[in-house]
Amino acid sequence: MVARVTLEIALRKEFDYAIPPELAGQVEVGSRVKVPFGPRQVFGVVTALLDETQIPHTNLRCLAKVIGRQSQVTPKVLRLARWIADYYCCPPEIALKSVLPEVVRQEKDGWRERLFVRAAPRVGEAVKLTQRQQEVLSVVQECGEIPLQRLLERCGCTSETVRRLEDKGCVVIATQVSERDPYAHERILPTEPLALNAEQAKALAVIMAAMDAGDLKSQISNLKSAFLLHGVTGSGKTEVYLQALAHALTRGKGAIVLVPEISLTPQTVERFKARFSSGPLQTLVAVLHSHLSAGERHDEWQKVRQGRARIVIGARSAIFAPVDPLGLIIVDEEHEHSYKQEEAPRYHARDVAVVRGQMEGAVVVLGSATPSLESFYNVQRGKYALLELPTRADDKKMPVVRVVDMRQAARADKGTPIFSPELKEAITQRLERKEQVILFLNRRGYSTSLQCPKCGFVAECPNCSVALTYHRSVQKLRCHICGYDTAAPTVCPDEQCRNPAIRYSGLGTQKVEDTLTRLFPHARIQRMDSDVLQRKEDYRRILGDFRTGKIDILVGTQMIAKGLHFPNVTLVGIIYADLSLHIPDFRAGERTFQLLTQVAGRAGRGDVEGEVFVQSFTPFHPAIQYARRHDFAGFYEQEIEFREQLKYPPVTRAALLTLKGRNEDKVRLLAEHLRSELEKGLHDSANRRTGEPATRAPELQFADGPEAPVSPSRRLAVASEAPPLHDLILAGPGPAPLARAETFYRYQLMLRTRQMSKLSQYLAKFSQSLVLPEDVTLTIDIDPVNLA
């Protein structure tokens, strides 16, 4: 037999290797293998098994080693990886690497082995033991089996005492695998299914019917298997998920639950674990996300691969979990842009979930209080079925949202205050009533810039085109793009000025916390942003303190906007609602509407009605006004009209081409030439269909060095035939909104079309035939969500 192998080096080719007799029976499709490649050995994945008669080659080199006891990439996930490579314009090797956690890809077995002690069966007469030995033996008999290290800590003895017990035949000490469970020390109490209201019951019934349909999906064309569950905040979407998961388990199927990394709180995980920790549907729930240690991630993934965990909850990469058979995929907060990966392969987990559901016959549920325009557009076109939960569970009222015009507050205060009088009064009332408050500002640090009022100097990052942010607690100026930092100056850094009256403008969460401490000295205030959360347990500790009432006011960035359920929170204040509204991105209004609605949804989840104050300098912007009324349908109608006029997604699909290099002139010239080559390819394709002769664009030549933009050293070569794309819109090139990042200048071109499959195929061939100078790189992002 011959194994066809995709190597982990980006060659966009597969290689054939003979399977030696000693590895026969160990190799299957999806096995990770070690193979000779030139003078070295590299890793790869077996993508096909062939008979010797099916290949023309002779004298094939042999596989060197099979990694792991079973195949690590299932055939179904392998098929999904190939689709990702085709659609997102990346080498198949990169797509295959992304479906396995890095720790699972290691050659060495990742299991942790420990010494365990267990009681030995008694044979013959009782042996004489010292009092200390008897105490240790009693603990072992009580536990049945216990790690040696834990036994020593519990009994306060040495290993010599335990070894003597082993010599006397009282205990057995043996090495065995010790799994690392990130939730081993959590006490999780089992929960029972809750009674559903009529709207929840209807949504669940439709989802269950789709799962029960099974093979009928291929026979009935109008039977939907992808659903958009549009439920307002607090409407009980999670309970619908839990009961749908239970139904999948009763059918013998597994499930994947995707949650944005920022919403993957201990509170969220515990709800899922508690429901399936006991009873007839008891199963392990595996958790996969970036905050786990490498060992924990290895063990959780192996639980899924071995079939012991039938439910997986995790961030975007959990969509590749080897659940088989797969019956249900849930994508919670499906609008979240964190589902999009920012490095190759630049996949969107929500869209990959829909494709995997189609491939494996699984039902897909996309849930959100503020659906993405792409998903709602697919509902309008009949691709997805719509399920709605328009009211909160238990008949709780939606919070009252009050928009405060900060222009008037600034005039009255003779400056721009952080808190309007209305918000200050509302906080005072909540503190008097022993209720809790959440204050939201999606910007960390103390001040956003340092300026000199005398000479106009602004402290900017030397590597990026952004101002440095002042962090008062450490007296540093920091760049939130590249991480550069420097000591905060006490006088203007300009040698010709040296003005001591420099000032810091703007605000961040540190400044909000500092101001709150002065305004409410008796309140217990806690800030929650990435500057505070330095250790893995900090997140759990702060949320635990807030849940138990040890914190009165929680100040934070977007990590407090979603996935939190605290019944005693009756007031939410949004300090600066305009922050995301005026960025150069066609989705700015959509993101602002989503963020405001999600943050507002943290209020009023208990018995007391919630109240939300939105402070804004553009209070009449449609995104703010529709969020105030919790009116998604109204916002969608006006926003989709704008998108249709300008042919922006979701009406079309977009591809973003970004060139990066340290020489701005070279990057700009390359971007202009790239556009001409794209136009030529499309024009020549049209000419071939009409019989006209093809044109040839002039060659552009560059030196390899960063300082010489033009030189007869290295040419930009392109040779690729474009497909017929009659509706293609090509915009740019131009500097990216963030023109310079981490010392690299960045220029972008955007292509928009309704035929993205054809365009992505063309761009993949185009990029393979493209020869760029060594100091310039091109990235292709299909369906981008971040234009910066």
Short mmCIF file of C-alpha atoms in Angstrom, two decimals, residues 418-772:
data_model
loop_
_atom_site.label_atom_id
_atom_site.label_comp_id
_atom_site.label_asym_id
_atom_site.label_seq_id
_atom_site.Cartn_x
_atom_site.Cartn_y
_atom_site.Cartn_z
CA ILE A 418 -16.93 61.55 32.30
CA PHE A 419 -20.29 61.14 34.01
CA SER A 420 -23.40 63.12 33.16
CA PRO A 421 -25.49 64.39 36.12
CA GLU A 422 -28.19 61.84 35.24
CA LEU A 423 -25.77 58.89 35.39
CA LYS A 424 -24.18 60.11 38.65
CA GLU A 425 -27.59 60.38 40.28
CA ALA A 426 -28.59 56.91 39.04
CA ILE A 427 -25.38 55.37 40.47
CA THR A 428 -26.03 57.06 43.82
CA GLN A 429 -29.56 55.61 43.97
CA ARG A 430 -28.33 52.07 43.18
CA LEU A 431 -25.64 52.22 45.86
CA GLU A 432 -28.23 53.37 48.41
CA ARG A 433 -30.49 50.43 47.47
CA LYS A 434 -27.57 47.93 47.62
CA GLU A 435 -27.95 47.14 43.92
CA GLN A 436 -25.07 46.63 41.50
CA VAL A 437 -23.82 48.73 38.59
CA ILE A 438 -21.90 47.91 35.40
CA LEU A 439 -20.07 50.73 33.60
CA PHE A 440 -18.79 50.05 30.09
CA LEU A 441 -16.02 51.77 28.12
CA ASN A 442 -14.31 49.85 25.34
CA ARG A 443 -10.94 51.50 25.81
CA ARG A 444 -8.34 50.55 28.40
CA GLY A 445 -5.63 52.75 29.87
CA TYR A 446 -5.94 56.13 31.61
CA SER A 447 -5.76 58.66 28.75
CA THR A 448 -5.69 58.06 25.02
CA SER A 449 -2.96 60.55 24.14
CA LEU A 450 -0.32 62.91 25.51
CA GLN A 451 -0.28 66.40 24.00
CA CYS A 452 1.67 69.60 24.53
CA PRO A 453 -0.63 72.67 24.36
CA LYS A 454 2.36 74.92 23.60
CA CYS A 455 4.05 73.29 20.60
CA GLY A 456 1.39 70.74 19.62
CA PHE A 457 3.58 67.66 20.17
CA VAL A 458 1.68 64.34 20.35
CA ALA A 459 3.39 61.19 21.66
CA GLU A 460 3.13 58.62 18.88
CA CYS A 461 4.30 55.03 18.52
CA PRO A 462 7.56 54.78 16.53
CA ASN A 463 6.32 51.53 14.95
CA CYS A 464 2.63 52.26 14.26
CA SER A 465 0.52 55.18 13.05
CA VAL A 466 -1.29 55.62 16.39
CA ALA A 467 -0.87 57.78 19.49
CA LEU A 468 0.47 56.17 22.64
CA THR A 469 -1.96 55.53 25.50
CA TYR A 470 -1.10 56.70 29.01
CA HIS A 471 -1.25 54.04 31.76
CA ARG A 472 -1.18 55.90 35.04
CA SER A 473 -0.70 52.92 37.38
CA VAL A 474 2.73 52.15 35.89
CA GLN A 475 3.48 55.69 34.61
CA LYS A 476 4.04 54.45 31.06
CA LEU A 477 2.95 55.31 27.53
CA ARG A 478 1.95 52.17 25.63
CA CYS A 479 0.99 51.19 22.11
CA HIS A 480 -1.97 48.82 22.05
CA ILE A 481 -1.02 47.60 18.57
CA CYS A 482 2.62 46.46 18.87
CA GLY A 483 3.17 46.60 22.64
CA TYR A 484 5.86 49.32 22.56
CA ASP A 485 6.11 51.24 25.83
CA THR A 486 8.16 54.06 27.28
CA ALA A 487 8.25 56.03 30.52
CA ALA A 488 5.68 58.83 30.72
CA PRO A 489 7.52 62.18 30.45
CA THR A 490 7.09 65.01 32.96
CA VAL A 491 7.91 67.72 30.40
CA CYS A 492 7.34 68.00 26.65
CA PRO A 493 9.80 65.64 24.91
CA ASP A 494 10.46 68.22 22.15
CA GLU A 495 13.99 69.55 22.83
CA GLN A 496 13.05 73.06 21.69
CA CYS A 497 9.95 73.20 23.92
CA ARG A 498 10.39 71.29 27.21
CA ASN A 499 7.05 72.65 28.41
CA PRO A 500 6.18 71.18 31.86
CA ALA A 501 2.45 71.79 31.29
CA ILE A 502 1.91 68.74 29.07
CA ARG A 503 -1.55 67.25 29.38
CA TYR A 504 -3.27 63.96 28.82
CA SER A 505 -6.48 63.92 26.79
CA GLY A 506 -9.15 61.31 26.30
CA LEU A 507 -10.14 58.64 28.75
CA GLY A 508 -9.87 54.92 29.41
CA THR A 509 -11.10 52.47 32.03
CA GLN A 510 -8.32 53.44 34.47
CA LYS A 511 -9.49 57.06 34.45
CA VAL A 512 -13.11 56.00 34.91
CA GLU A 513 -12.12 53.86 37.91
CA ASP A 514 -10.07 56.72 39.39
CA THR A 515 -12.93 59.21 39.01
CA LEU A 516 -15.43 56.77 40.53
CA THR A 517 -13.19 56.32 43.58
CA ARG A 518 -13.27 60.09 44.19
CA LEU A 519 -17.03 60.44 43.56
CA PHE A 520 -18.10 57.37 45.55
CA PRO A 521 -15.40 56.78 48.20
CA HIS A 522 -17.44 54.15 50.09
CA ALA A 523 -18.32 52.05 47.02
CA ARG A 524 -16.47 48.81 46.27
CA ILE A 525 -15.18 49.33 42.73
CA GLN A 526 -13.42 46.83 40.46
CA ARG A 527 -11.96 47.34 37.00
CA MET A 528 -11.98 44.45 34.51
CA ASP A 529 -9.83 44.70 31.40
CA SER A 530 -6.78 42.94 29.97
CA ASP A 531 -4.44 45.10 32.09
CA VAL A 532 -6.03 43.72 35.27
CA LEU A 533 -6.47 40.10 34.16
CA GLN A 534 -2.86 38.97 34.21
CA ARG A 535 -3.43 35.43 35.56
CA LYS A 536 -5.81 32.68 34.49
CA GLU A 537 -7.77 32.72 37.75
CA ASP A 538 -8.26 36.54 37.87
CA TYR A 539 -11.31 36.40 35.59
CA ARG A 540 -13.01 33.75 37.69
CA ARG A 541 -12.16 35.55 40.95
CA ILE A 542 -13.52 38.96 39.88
CA LEU A 543 -16.75 37.54 38.47
CA GLY A 544 -17.17 35.39 41.60
CA ASP A 545 -16.80 38.44 43.81
CA PHE A 546 -19.31 40.37 41.69
CA ARG A 547 -21.81 37.49 41.81
CA THR A 548 -21.61 37.25 45.61
CA GLY A 549 -22.07 41.00 46.08
CA LYS A 550 -18.50 41.87 47.14
CA ILE A 551 -18.29 44.44 44.32
CA ASP A 552 -20.74 47.35 43.91
CA ILE A 553 -19.52 48.83 40.61
CA LEU A 554 -17.82 46.84 37.85
CA VAL A 555 -15.98 48.92 35.22
CA GLY A 556 -14.80 47.14 32.10
CA THR A 557 -14.25 46.80 28.39
CA GLN A 558 -16.14 44.50 26.00
CA MET A 559 -15.32 41.43 28.10
CA ILE A 560 -18.18 42.45 30.44
CA ALA A 561 -20.60 43.05 27.58
CA LYS A 562 -21.67 39.46 26.90
CA GLY A 563 -22.38 36.14 28.54
CA LEU A 564 -22.89 37.45 32.07
CA HIS A 565 -26.04 36.91 34.11
CA PHE A 566 -26.20 38.86 37.39
CA PRO A 567 -29.75 39.41 38.69
CA ASN A 568 -28.71 42.20 41.09
CA VAL A 569 -27.41 44.44 38.27
CA THR A 570 -30.08 47.08 37.77
CA LEU A 571 -28.03 49.85 36.14
CA VAL A 572 -25.71 49.82 33.15
CA GLY A 573 -23.87 52.95 32.08
CA ILE A 574 -22.24 53.24 28.65
CA ILE A 575 -19.65 55.97 29.11
CA TYR A 576 -18.88 56.80 25.48
CA ALA A 577 -21.25 55.20 22.97
CA ASP A 578 -19.63 56.92 19.95
CA LEU A 579 -16.30 55.15 20.31
CA SER A 580 -16.91 52.53 17.61
CA LEU A 581 -19.27 54.68 15.55
CA HIS A 582 -16.84 56.82 13.58
CA ILE A 583 -14.15 54.34 12.57
CA PRO A 584 -13.53 53.96 8.78
CA ASP A 585 -15.47 50.72 8.37
CA PHE A 586 -18.80 50.16 6.64
CA ARG A 587 -19.82 47.96 9.59
CA ALA A 588 -19.28 50.73 12.19
CA GLY A 589 -23.00 51.37 12.68
CA GLU A 590 -23.80 47.65 12.88
CA ARG A 591 -21.11 47.03 15.51
CA THR A 592 -22.23 49.99 17.59
CA PHE A 593 -25.84 48.81 17.54
CA GLN A 594 -24.78 45.28 18.54
CA LEU A 595 -22.48 46.42 21.33
CA LEU A 596 -24.99 48.83 22.86
CA THR A 597 -27.77 46.25 22.75
CA GLN A 598 -25.59 43.53 24.26
CA VAL A 599 -24.26 45.74 27.07
CA ALA A 600 -27.76 47.04 27.83
CA GLY A 601 -28.91 43.42 28.11
CA ARG A 602 -26.85 42.94 31.30
CA ALA A 603 -29.38 45.09 33.21
CA GLY A 604 -32.69 44.01 34.74
CA ARG A 605 -32.21 40.23 34.72
CA GLY A 606 -33.61 39.88 38.24
CA ASP A 607 -36.84 41.00 39.89
CA VAL A 608 -36.04 44.73 39.67
CA GLU A 609 -36.48 46.47 36.31
CA GLY A 610 -33.20 47.54 34.73
CA GLU A 611 -32.13 50.95 33.51
CA VAL A 612 -29.45 51.85 30.96
CA PHE A 613 -27.80 55.24 30.38
CA VAL A 614 -26.14 55.74 27.00
CA GLN A 615 -23.87 58.81 26.93
CA SER A 616 -23.30 60.06 23.40
CA PHE A 617 -22.17 63.11 21.42
CA THR A 618 -24.27 61.92 18.44
CA PRO A 619 -27.44 60.87 20.27
CA PHE A 620 -29.64 60.86 17.16
CA HIS A 621 -27.53 58.45 15.12
CA PRO A 622 -29.76 55.58 13.86
CA ALA A 623 -27.57 52.90 15.51
CA ILE A 624 -28.07 54.52 18.91
CA GLN A 625 -31.75 55.24 18.48
CA TYR A 626 -32.61 51.74 17.26
CA ALA A 627 -30.56 50.25 20.12
CA ARG A 628 -32.51 52.45 22.55
CA ARG A 629 -35.76 50.87 21.31
CA HIS A 630 -34.31 47.31 21.06
CA ASP A 631 -35.47 47.43 17.44
CA PHE A 632 -33.30 45.09 15.36
CA ALA A 633 -35.78 44.87 12.48
CA GLY A 634 -35.85 48.65 12.07
CA PHE A 635 -32.07 48.88 12.17
CA TYR A 636 -31.72 46.07 9.61
CA GLU A 637 -34.08 47.74 7.15
CA GLN A 638 -32.25 51.07 7.10
CA GLU A 639 -28.77 49.50 7.17
CA ILE A 640 -29.40 46.99 4.37
CA GLU A 641 -30.64 49.85 2.17
CA PHE A 642 -27.25 51.57 2.57
CA ARG A 643 -25.41 48.31 1.83
CA GLU A 644 -27.49 47.68 -1.31
CA GLN A 645 -26.81 51.17 -2.66
CA LEU A 646 -23.04 50.78 -2.30
CA LYS A 647 -22.89 47.02 -3.03
CA TYR A 648 -21.30 46.18 0.33
CA PRO A 649 -21.69 42.83 2.13
CA PRO A 650 -24.00 41.05 2.69
CA VAL A 651 -25.37 42.09 -0.70
CA THR A 652 -21.99 41.10 -2.15
CA ARG A 653 -19.02 39.15 -0.75
CA ALA A 654 -15.67 40.88 -0.24
CA ALA A 655 -12.02 39.94 -0.55
CA LEU A 656 -9.38 42.19 1.01
CA LEU A 657 -5.86 42.14 -0.41
CA THR A 658 -3.22 43.71 1.87
CA LEU A 659 0.39 44.39 0.91
CA LYS A 660 2.88 44.96 3.75
CA GLY A 661 6.47 46.17 3.70
CA ARG A 662 8.86 48.56 5.40
CA ASN A 663 9.36 50.77 2.32
CA GLU A 664 6.17 52.77 1.77
CA ASP A 665 6.97 53.79 -1.83
CA LYS A 666 7.64 50.19 -2.81
CA VAL A 667 4.42 48.95 -1.18
CA ARG A 668 2.38 51.70 -2.86
CA LEU A 669 3.85 51.00 -6.32
CA LEU A 670 3.31 47.28 -5.90
CA ALA A 671 -0.29 47.86 -4.86
CA GLU A 672 -0.90 49.98 -7.98
CA HIS A 673 0.70 47.33 -10.19
CA LEU A 674 -1.32 44.63 -8.46
CA ARG A 675 -4.49 46.44 -9.42
CA SER A 676 -3.40 46.75 -13.05
CA GLU A 677 -2.61 43.02 -13.18
CA LEU A 678 -6.00 42.15 -11.71
CA GLU A 679 -7.74 44.44 -14.21
CA LYS A 680 -5.68 42.96 -17.07
CA GLY A 681 -6.56 39.41 -16.04
CA LEU A 682 -10.25 40.23 -15.93
CA HIS A 683 -10.11 42.23 -19.18
CA ASP A 684 -8.23 39.47 -21.04
CA SER A 685 -10.75 36.92 -19.80
CA ALA A 686 -13.55 39.02 -21.26
CA ASN A 687 -11.61 39.41 -24.54
CA ARG A 688 -11.12 35.65 -24.83
CA ARG A 689 -14.87 35.23 -24.67
CA THR A 690 -15.38 37.87 -27.41
CA GLY A 691 -12.39 36.85 -29.56
CA GLU A 692 -10.33 40.06 -29.10
CA PRO A 693 -6.53 39.82 -28.60
CA ALA A 694 -5.14 39.88 -25.06
CA THR A 695 -3.18 42.84 -23.76
CA ARG A 696 0.08 42.77 -21.85
CA ALA A 697 0.80 45.08 -18.94
CA PRO A 698 4.35 46.43 -18.53
CA GLU A 699 6.60 44.63 -16.09
CA LEU A 700 7.42 46.34 -12.80
CA GLN A 701 10.85 45.72 -11.32
CA PHE A 702 12.13 46.11 -7.76
CA ALA A 703 15.31 45.73 -5.79
CA ASP A 704 15.40 43.45 -2.76
CA GLY A 705 16.65 46.21 -0.45
CA PRO A 706 14.08 48.29 1.46
CA GLU A 707 15.57 51.66 0.45
CA ALA A 708 15.63 51.32 -3.36
CA PRO A 709 12.05 51.24 -4.69
CA VAL A 710 12.90 50.63 -8.38
CA SER A 711 15.76 48.58 -9.80
CA PRO A 712 16.23 45.84 -12.46
CA SER A 713 16.66 43.08 -9.90
CA ARG A 714 13.41 41.25 -9.22
CA ARG A 715 10.27 41.34 -11.30
CA LEU A 716 6.64 41.05 -10.31
CA ALA A 717 5.38 38.12 -12.37
CA VAL A 718 1.70 37.27 -12.78
CA ALA A 719 0.07 34.71 -15.04
CA SER A 720 -3.46 33.62 -14.28
CA GLU A 721 -6.72 33.43 -16.15
CA ALA A 722 -9.69 35.13 -14.50
CA PRO A 723 -13.16 33.55 -14.41
CA PRO A 724 -16.16 35.44 -15.82
CA LEU A 725 -17.07 37.88 -13.03
CA HIS A 726 -19.49 40.38 -14.55
CA ASP A 727 -20.34 42.10 -11.26
CA LEU A 728 -16.81 42.53 -9.84
CA ILE A 729 -16.10 45.86 -8.10
CA LEU A 730 -12.43 46.68 -7.50
CA ALA A 731 -11.63 49.47 -5.01
CA GLY A 732 -8.20 50.84 -4.17
CA PRO A 733 -5.35 50.64 -3.70
CA GLY A 734 -5.04 52.94 -0.73
CA PRO A 735 -3.42 53.05 2.68
CA ALA A 736 -5.12 50.82 5.25
CA PRO A 737 -7.07 52.64 8.00
CA LEU A 738 -4.12 51.71 10.24
CA ALA A 739 -1.52 52.77 7.68
CA ARG A 740 1.51 51.51 9.63
CA ALA A 741 1.58 48.67 12.16
CA GLU A 742 4.58 46.99 13.78
CA THR A 743 6.94 48.93 11.43
CA PHE A 744 5.12 47.72 8.28
CA TYR A 745 3.34 50.06 5.85
CA ARG A 746 0.07 48.61 4.62
CA TYR A 747 -1.89 49.19 1.39
CA GLN A 748 -5.19 47.52 0.56
CA LEU A 749 -7.39 46.61 -2.39
CA MET A 750 -10.95 45.43 -1.92
CA LEU A 751 -12.79 43.25 -4.42
CA ARG A 752 -16.55 42.73 -4.16
CA THR A 753 -18.68 40.23 -6.06
CA ARG A 754 -21.66 37.93 -5.64
CA GLN A 755 -19.62 35.02 -7.01
CA MET A 756 -17.05 34.56 -4.25
CA SER A 757 -16.30 30.90 -5.00
CA LYS A 758 -15.11 31.83 -8.49
CA LEU A 759 -13.18 34.83 -7.22
CA SER A 760 -11.43 32.87 -4.46
CA GLN A 761 -10.34 30.22 -6.96
CA TYR A 762 -8.91 32.92 -9.22
CA LEU A 763 -7.14 34.69 -6.33
CA ALA A 764 -5.58 31.41 -5.18
CA LYS A 765 -4.05 30.85 -8.64
CA PHE A 766 -3.15 34.52 -8.89
CA SER A 767 -1.25 34.48 -5.59
CA GLN A 768 0.63 31.28 -6.50
CA SER A 769 1.91 32.83 -9.74
CA LEU A 770 2.81 36.10 -8.03
CA VAL A 771 6.51 36.74 -7.35
CA LEU A 772 6.97 39.57 -4.86
#
